[in-house]
Amino acid sequence: MAAEIVNPRSASGTDTEGTQEEPFDPAFALHRGGKMAIQATVPLRDKDDLSLAYTPGVAKVCSAIAEQPELVNDYTWKSQVVAVVTDGTAVLGLGDIGPEASLPVMEGKAILFKQFGGVDAVPIALATTDTDEIVETVVRLAPSFGGVNLEDISAPRCFEIERKLQERLDIPVFHDDQHGTAIVTLAALRNAAKLTGRTLGDLRAVISGAGAAGVAIAKFLLEAGIGDVAVADRKGVVSADREDLTDVKREIAELTNKAGLSGSLETALAGADVFIGVSGGTVPEAAVASMAPNSFVFAMANPNPEVHPDVAHKYAAVVATGRSDYPNQINNVLAFPGIFAGALQVRASRITEGMKIAAANAIADVVGEQLAADCVIPSPFDERVAPAVAAAVAAAARAEGVARR
């Protein structure tokens, strides 16, 4: 696969961009014709090449795979390609815009896989929002792929879809909105704690948002050993005394909030060490001011963080956002390309918690001696990140017995 930018002036069809009727827009210009293409990796110069790449030569390879199915990983692209699957129900900050409108994002995801991890990826937008139909469709597509990246599927269906696919497939299935966000958040949090002379176990965190990212971050931080974490949704802290909880939130209530907090997000933030925002909305400045000294504010909503960085810097020792125009961007591209590269390298059957922890540690370690309040996480363009993550994930897969080579 190769990324391709099509010149809007030479593309087929009528181009009205740049006219008085429709001003030139570089975003539309770049997307015209799509952002990616398939290209051959072998020559097709003459009939000898054709006879090897296609019939009759291909028949020998097909017969060998039929006799030994595992050879598909050696003699096709299967072990090097990921399906990027969506139903278009939770696309960026746009919400449920449908499969067709989601394709520019899925194409973007695919070229990020290639650019940052050297992994080929194919966008697949499904015309169904039914959980079982999505699962059955992906199961039937799976023989063509070495891994599945679930993308922009709304909660709570995303949890069940991922779980069912992990049960039925023997290739990595990874919902990036959940786990990619959690991994990069943990990496930044580890370094922020290190910078201020603390450990994860010393920290109490409050997460704003009980959707895919919020739930995954809470579980992952607990797995990593954080002192305590509470999750808040629109109605306040997700606590066991609430009677309006979904099954997913009920589980979170049982796992989190050792302090027994209840009430509003603002109440929970009093004395908290960490704020993690994955919900949108606005947190009052007074609530940020009530946090503990040397606090961390990771306000990751795009394009408008829950706490504006200028406000956060008044009170917090470390500030991070999801935006590229501020320091400490919590960007999933730091995680998923290297995670899949490492998993595919060893032909892992799944992505374990240990592999995710290894990825977070590798991302954090890249910062090294550059560690500072405005550098607790590497740049997405730091070329050291993906190789470090891939190596750590591959090693963890071997250690946990899920690697097949």
Coordinates of C-alpha atoms in Angstrom, one line a residue:
M1 CA 0.0 0.0 0.0
A2 CA 1.2 3.5 -0.8
A3 CA -0.1 6.8 0.3
E4 CA -1.0 9.0 -2.6
I5 CA -2.0 12.7 -2.8
V6 CA -3.9 13.4 -5.9
N7 CA -3.5 16.8 -7.5
P8 CA -7.0 18.4 -7.6
R9 CA -6.2 20.2 -10.8
S10 CA -5.4 17.0 -12.7
A11 CA -8.0 14.8 -11.1
S12 CA -10.8 13.6 -13.4
G13 CA -14.1 15.4 -13.2
T14 CA -15.0 19.1 -12.8
D15 CA -13.1 21.0 -10.2
T16 CA -14.8 24.2 -8.9
E17 CA -12.3 24.8 -6.1
G18 CA -10.6 28.1 -6.3
T19 CA -13.5 29.7 -8.1
Q20 CA -15.6 32.6 -6.7
E21 CA -18.4 30.1 -6.2
E22 CA -16.3 27.8 -4.0
P23 CA -13.0 29.0 -2.4
F24 CA -10.0 26.7 -2.6
D25 CA -9.9 24.4 0.5
P26 CA -6.6 22.4 0.9
A27 CA -8.4 19.7 2.9
F28 CA -10.7 18.9 0.0
A29 CA -7.8 19.2 -2.4
L30 CA -5.8 16.6 -0.5
H31 CA -8.7 14.2 -0.2
R32 CA -9.7 14.3 -3.8
G33 CA -9.4 10.7 -5.2
G34 CA -8.7 9.3 -1.7
K35 CA -5.5 9.2 0.3
M36 CA -4.2 5.7 -0.5
A37 CA -3.7 3.2 -3.2
I38 CA -2.6 -0.4 -3.7
Q39 CA 0.6 -1.1 -5.4
A40 CA 2.4 -4.3 -6.5
T41 CA 5.5 -5.5 -4.7
V42 CA 6.6 -7.8 -7.5
P43 CA 7.4 -7.0 -11.2
L44 CA 4.9 -7.6 -14.0
R45 CA 7.1 -6.8 -17.0
D46 CA 6.6 -9.8 -19.3
K47 CA 4.8 -13.2 -19.6
D48 CA 7.4 -14.9 -17.4
D49 CA 6.6 -12.5 -14.5
L50 CA 2.9 -13.0 -15.2
S51 CA 3.2 -16.7 -15.1
L52 CA 4.8 -16.5 -11.7
A53 CA 2.6 -13.9 -10.1
Y54 CA -0.6 -15.4 -11.6
T55 CA -1.4 -18.6 -13.4
P56 CA 0.1 -21.1 -13.6
G57 CA 2.7 -20.3 -10.8
V58 CA 0.1 -19.2 -8.3
A59 CA -1.6 -22.6 -8.3
K60 CA 1.5 -24.2 -6.7
V61 CA 1.3 -21.7 -3.8
C62 CA -2.5 -22.2 -3.4
S63 CA -2.1 -26.0 -3.3
A64 CA 0.7 -25.7 -0.7
I65 CA -1.5 -23.5 1.5
A66 CA -4.4 -25.9 1.1
E67 CA -2.3 -28.7 2.5
Q68 CA -0.6 -26.5 5.2
P69 CA -2.9 -23.5 6.0
E70 CA -0.3 -21.8 8.2
L71 CA 1.7 -21.2 5.0
V72 CA -0.7 -18.4 4.2
N73 CA 1.3 -16.2 6.5
D74 CA 4.5 -16.8 4.5
Y75 CA 3.2 -16.7 0.9
T76 CA 0.5 -13.9 1.1
W77 CA 0.3 -10.5 2.7
K78 CA -2.0 -11.8 5.4
S79 CA 0.6 -11.6 8.2
Q80 CA 1.4 -8.0 7.3
V81 CA -2.0 -6.4 6.9
V82 CA -4.6 -5.0 9.3
A83 CA -8.4 -4.5 8.7
V84 CA -9.5 -1.1 10.0
V85 CA -13.2 -1.7 10.7
T86 CA -15.9 0.8 11.6
D87 CA -19.6 1.3 11.4
G88 CA -19.3 5.0 11.4
T89 CA -21.2 5.6 14.7
A90 CA -18.6 7.5 16.7
V91 CA -16.4 9.3 14.2
L92 CA -13.9 11.7 15.8
G93 CA -16.1 14.5 17.3
L94 CA -18.7 14.1 14.6
G95 CA -20.6 11.3 16.1
D96 CA -22.9 8.9 14.1
I97 CA -22.2 10.0 10.5
G98 CA -22.5 6.7 8.8
P99 CA -20.0 4.4 7.0
E100 CA -19.5 6.4 3.8
A101 CA -18.7 9.6 5.7
S102 CA -16.3 7.7 8.0
L103 CA -14.1 6.6 5.1
P104 CA -11.8 9.6 5.0
V105 CA -11.0 8.9 8.7
M106 CA -10.4 5.2 8.0
E107 CA -8.2 6.0 5.0
G108 CA -6.3 8.4 7.3
K109 CA -5.9 5.6 9.9
A110 CA -4.6 3.3 7.2
I111 CA -1.9 5.7 6.0
L112 CA -0.8 6.3 9.6
F113 CA -0.3 2.5 10.0
K114 CA 1.9 2.6 6.9
Q115 CA 3.8 5.8 7.6
F116 CA 4.5 5.2 11.3
G117 CA 4.6 1.4 11.6
G118 CA 5.3 0.1 8.1
V119 CA 2.0 -1.9 8.4
D120 CA -0.4 -2.2 5.5
A121 CA -4.0 -1.5 6.4
V122 CA -7.4 -1.7 4.6
P123 CA -10.3 0.6 5.5
I124 CA -13.6 -1.4 5.9
A125 CA -16.7 0.6 6.6
L126 CA -19.7 -1.6 7.3
A127 CA -23.3 -0.7 6.5
T128 CA -24.7 -2.1 9.7
T129 CA -24.8 -1.1 13.4
D130 CA -26.0 -4.4 14.6
T131 CA -23.5 -6.0 17.0
D132 CA -23.9 -9.6 15.8
E133 CA -23.9 -8.6 12.2
I134 CA -20.6 -6.7 12.7
V135 CA -19.1 -9.6 14.5
E136 CA -20.2 -12.1 11.8
T137 CA -18.9 -9.9 9.0
V138 CA -15.5 -9.4 10.5
V139 CA -15.2 -13.2 11.3
R140 CA -15.9 -13.9 7.7
L141 CA -13.3 -11.4 6.5
A142 CA -10.6 -12.5 8.9
P143 CA -8.9 -15.1 6.7
S144 CA -7.5 -12.1 4.7
F145 CA -6.0 -10.3 7.6
G146 CA -3.3 -10.6 10.3
G147 CA -5.1 -8.3 12.7
V148 CA -8.3 -6.2 13.2
N149 CA -8.3 -2.6 14.4
L150 CA -11.8 -1.6 15.5
E151 CA -12.3 2.1 15.0
D152 CA -15.0 4.7 15.8
I153 CA -17.7 2.3 17.0
S154 CA -19.9 3.8 19.7
A155 CA -20.1 2.6 23.2
P156 CA -21.4 0.4 24.8
R157 CA -21.6 -1.8 21.6
C158 CA -17.8 -1.5 21.0
F159 CA -17.1 -3.4 24.2
E160 CA -19.2 -6.4 23.2
I161 CA -18.0 -6.4 19.6
E162 CA -14.4 -6.5 20.7
R163 CA -15.0 -9.2 23.3
K164 CA -16.8 -11.4 20.9
L165 CA -14.3 -11.0 18.1
Q166 CA -11.4 -11.8 20.5
E167 CA -13.2 -15.0 21.6
R168 CA -13.7 -16.1 18.0
L169 CA -10.5 -15.1 16.2
D170 CA -6.9 -16.2 16.6
I171 CA -5.5 -12.9 15.4
P172 CA -5.1 -9.6 17.4
V173 CA -8.3 -7.6 17.7
F174 CA -7.8 -4.1 19.1
H175 CA -10.2 -1.3 19.6
D176 CA -7.9 1.7 19.3
D177 CA -10.4 4.3 20.8
Q178 CA -10.2 2.3 24.0
H179 CA -6.7 0.8 24.3
G180 CA -4.6 3.2 22.2
T181 CA -5.8 6.1 24.2
A182 CA -5.3 4.2 27.5
I183 CA -1.7 3.2 26.5
V184 CA -0.6 6.7 25.6
T185 CA -2.3 8.2 28.6
L186 CA -0.4 5.7 30.9
A187 CA 2.9 6.5 29.2
A188 CA 2.4 10.3 29.8
L189 CA 1.2 9.7 33.4
R190 CA 4.2 7.5 34.2
N191 CA 6.6 10.3 33.1
A192 CA 4.6 13.0 34.8
A193 CA 4.8 11.1 38.1
K194 CA 8.5 10.5 37.6
L195 CA 9.0 14.2 36.9
T196 CA 7.4 15.1 40.2
G197 CA 9.1 12.4 42.3
R198 CA 6.0 10.1 42.6
T199 CA 4.8 6.7 41.5
L200 CA 1.5 5.7 40.0
G201 CA 0.6 4.2 43.3
D202 CA 0.8 7.7 44.9
L203 CA -1.9 9.2 42.6
R204 CA -5.6 9.6 42.7
A205 CA -7.1 10.2 39.3
V206 CA -10.5 11.4 38.1
I207 CA -11.7 10.6 34.6
S208 CA -14.3 12.7 32.9
G209 CA -16.1 10.4 30.4
A210 CA -17.5 6.8 30.8
G211 CA -17.4 5.9 27.1
A212 CA -15.0 3.7 25.3
A213 CA -11.9 5.7 26.2
G214 CA -12.8 6.5 29.8
V215 CA -13.7 2.9 30.7
A216 CA -10.5 1.5 29.1
I217 CA -8.3 4.1 30.7
A218 CA -9.7 3.4 34.1
K219 CA -9.2 -0.3 33.8
F220 CA -5.7 0.1 32.4
L221 CA -4.6 2.5 35.1
L222 CA -5.8 0.0 37.7
E223 CA -3.9 -2.8 35.9
A224 CA -0.8 -0.6 36.0
G225 CA -1.1 0.1 39.7
I226 CA -2.6 3.6 40.2
G227 CA -3.5 4.4 43.7
D228 CA -7.2 5.2 43.0
V229 CA -9.3 6.3 40.1
A230 CA -12.9 7.5 39.8
V231 CA -14.9 7.8 36.6
A232 CA -17.6 10.5 36.1
D233 CA -20.3 10.6 33.4
R234 CA -22.9 13.3 32.7
K235 CA -24.7 12.5 35.9
G236 CA -21.6 12.5 38.2
V237 CA -19.3 9.9 39.7
V238 CA -20.0 6.4 38.6
S239 CA -20.6 4.9 42.0
A240 CA -22.2 1.7 43.3
D241 CA -25.1 3.6 44.9
R242 CA -26.4 4.8 41.6
E243 CA -29.4 2.9 40.1
D244 CA -29.1 4.2 36.5
L245 CA -25.9 2.3 35.5
T246 CA -25.4 0.2 32.4
D247 CA -23.7 -3.2 32.8
V248 CA -20.4 -1.6 31.7
K249 CA -20.7 1.3 34.2
R250 CA -21.8 -1.1 37.0
E251 CA -18.6 -3.1 36.4
I252 CA -16.5 0.2 36.5
A253 CA -18.3 1.2 39.8
E254 CA -17.2 -2.1 41.3
L255 CA -13.6 -1.8 40.1
T256 CA -12.9 1.9 40.8
N257 CA -13.5 4.6 43.4
K258 CA -11.9 3.1 46.5
A259 CA -12.4 6.5 48.1
G260 CA -16.2 6.0 47.9
L261 CA -16.8 9.3 46.2
S262 CA -20.2 10.3 44.9
G263 CA -21.8 13.4 43.5
S264 CA -20.4 15.7 40.8
L265 CA -17.2 15.6 38.9
E266 CA -16.2 18.9 40.5
T267 CA -16.6 17.4 43.9
A268 CA -14.4 14.4 43.0
L269 CA -11.7 16.7 41.7
A270 CA -11.1 18.3 45.2
G271 CA -7.7 17.0 46.3
A272 CA -7.2 14.8 43.2
D273 CA -3.8 14.4 41.7
V274 CA -4.9 13.8 38.1
F275 CA -7.7 14.9 35.8
I276 CA -8.2 12.9 32.6
G277 CA -10.7 14.3 30.2
V278 CA -12.2 12.2 27.4
S279 CA -15.7 13.6 27.3
G280 CA -15.9 17.1 26.0
G281 CA -17.7 19.8 28.0
T282 CA -16.0 22.3 30.3
V283 CA -14.6 21.9 33.8
P284 CA -14.9 25.0 35.9
E285 CA -11.6 26.7 36.8
A286 CA -12.6 26.5 40.5
A287 CA -12.6 22.7 40.3
V288 CA -9.2 22.7 38.7
A289 CA -7.9 25.0 41.4
S290 CA -9.2 22.6 44.1
M291 CA -6.9 19.8 42.9
A292 CA -3.8 18.7 44.9
P293 CA -0.5 20.5 44.5
N294 CA 1.6 19.4 41.6
S295 CA -1.5 18.0 39.9
F296 CA -1.7 16.8 36.3
V297 CA -4.4 17.9 33.8
F298 CA -4.8 15.7 30.7
A299 CA -7.7 17.4 28.9
M300 CA -8.0 15.5 25.7
A301 CA -11.2 16.5 24.1
N302 CA -10.8 17.9 20.5
P303 CA -10.9 20.6 19.4
N304 CA -11.9 22.1 22.7
P305 CA -10.2 20.6 25.7
E306 CA -12.3 20.3 28.9
V307 CA -9.8 22.6 30.6
H308 CA -8.1 25.2 28.4
P309 CA -4.3 24.9 28.7
D310 CA -3.9 28.5 29.8
V311 CA -6.2 27.7 32.8
A312 CA -4.7 24.4 33.5
H313 CA -1.1 25.9 33.7
K314 CA -2.2 28.1 36.5
Y315 CA -2.6 25.2 38.8
A316 CA -1.1 22.0 37.3
A317 CA 2.5 20.8 37.2
V318 CA 1.9 19.0 33.9
V319 CA -0.7 19.7 31.2
A320 CA -1.5 17.5 28.2
T321 CA -4.1 17.7 25.5
G322 CA -5.3 15.9 22.4
R323 CA -4.3 18.8 20.2
S324 CA -1.2 19.0 18.0
D325 CA -0.7 22.7 18.6
Y326 CA 0.1 22.3 22.3
P327 CA 2.9 20.4 24.1
N328 CA 2.3 16.8 25.4
Q329 CA -0.2 15.7 22.8
I330 CA -1.9 12.4 23.8
N331 CA -2.0 10.9 20.3
N332 CA -2.9 7.3 19.6
V333 CA -0.5 7.2 16.7
L334 CA 2.2 6.8 19.3
A335 CA 0.7 3.4 20.1
F336 CA -1.2 1.5 17.4
P337 CA 1.3 1.3 14.6
G338 CA 4.0 -0.1 16.8
I339 CA 1.7 -2.4 18.6
F340 CA 0.4 -4.0 15.5
A341 CA 3.9 -4.1 13.9
G342 CA 5.2 -6.0 17.0
A343 CA 2.2 -8.3 17.2
L344 CA 2.3 -9.1 13.5
Q345 CA 6.1 -9.7 13.6
V346 CA 5.6 -12.6 16.0
R347 CA 2.2 -13.6 14.6
A348 CA 0.6 -13.1 18.0
S349 CA -2.8 -14.7 18.5
R350 CA -4.0 -11.7 20.6
I351 CA -2.9 -8.5 22.3
T352 CA -2.6 -9.1 26.0
E353 CA -2.6 -6.7 29.0
G354 CA 1.1 -7.3 29.3
M355 CA 1.7 -6.3 25.7
K356 CA -0.2 -3.1 26.3
I357 CA 1.8 -2.3 29.4
A358 CA 5.0 -3.0 27.5
A359 CA 3.9 -0.6 24.8
A360 CA 3.2 2.2 27.4
N361 CA 6.5 1.7 29.0
A362 CA 8.3 1.8 25.7
I363 CA 6.6 5.1 24.7
A364 CA 7.5 6.6 28.1
D365 CA 11.1 5.5 27.9
V366 CA 11.6 7.2 24.5
V367 CA 11.4 10.6 26.3
G368 CA 14.5 9.7 28.4
E369 CA 16.6 12.7 29.4
Q370 CA 14.3 15.1 27.6
L371 CA 11.8 14.7 30.4
A372 CA 10.3 18.1 31.4
A373 CA 6.9 19.6 32.2
D374 CA 6.3 20.2 28.5
C375 CA 7.8 16.9 27.4
V376 CA 6.3 13.9 29.2
I377 CA 5.4 12.2 25.9
P378 CA 7.3 11.9 22.6
S379 CA 6.2 13.7 19.5
P380 CA 4.2 11.6 17.0
F381 CA 6.9 12.3 14.5
D382 CA 9.7 10.9 16.7
E383 CA 11.0 8.0 14.6
R384 CA 12.2 6.1 17.6
V385 CA 8.7 5.4 18.9
A386 CA 7.2 2.8 16.6
P387 CA 10.4 0.6 16.6
A388 CA 10.6 0.8 20.4
V389 CA 7.0 -0.1 20.8
A390 CA 7.1 -3.0 18.3
A391 CA 10.2 -4.5 20.0
A392 CA 8.6 -4.3 23.4
V393 CA 5.3 -5.7 22.2
A394 CA 7.0 -8.6 20.4
A395 CA 9.1 -9.4 23.5
A396 CA 6.0 -9.3 25.7
A397 CA 4.1 -11.6 23.3
R398 CA 6.8 -14.1 23.5
A399 CA 7.0 -13.9 27.3
E400 CA 3.2 -14.4 27.6
G401 CA 3.1 -17.3 25.2
V402 CA 0.9 -15.7 22.5
A403 CA 3.6 -15.5 19.9
R404 CA 3.7 -18.1 17.1
R405 CA 7.2 -17.4 15.8

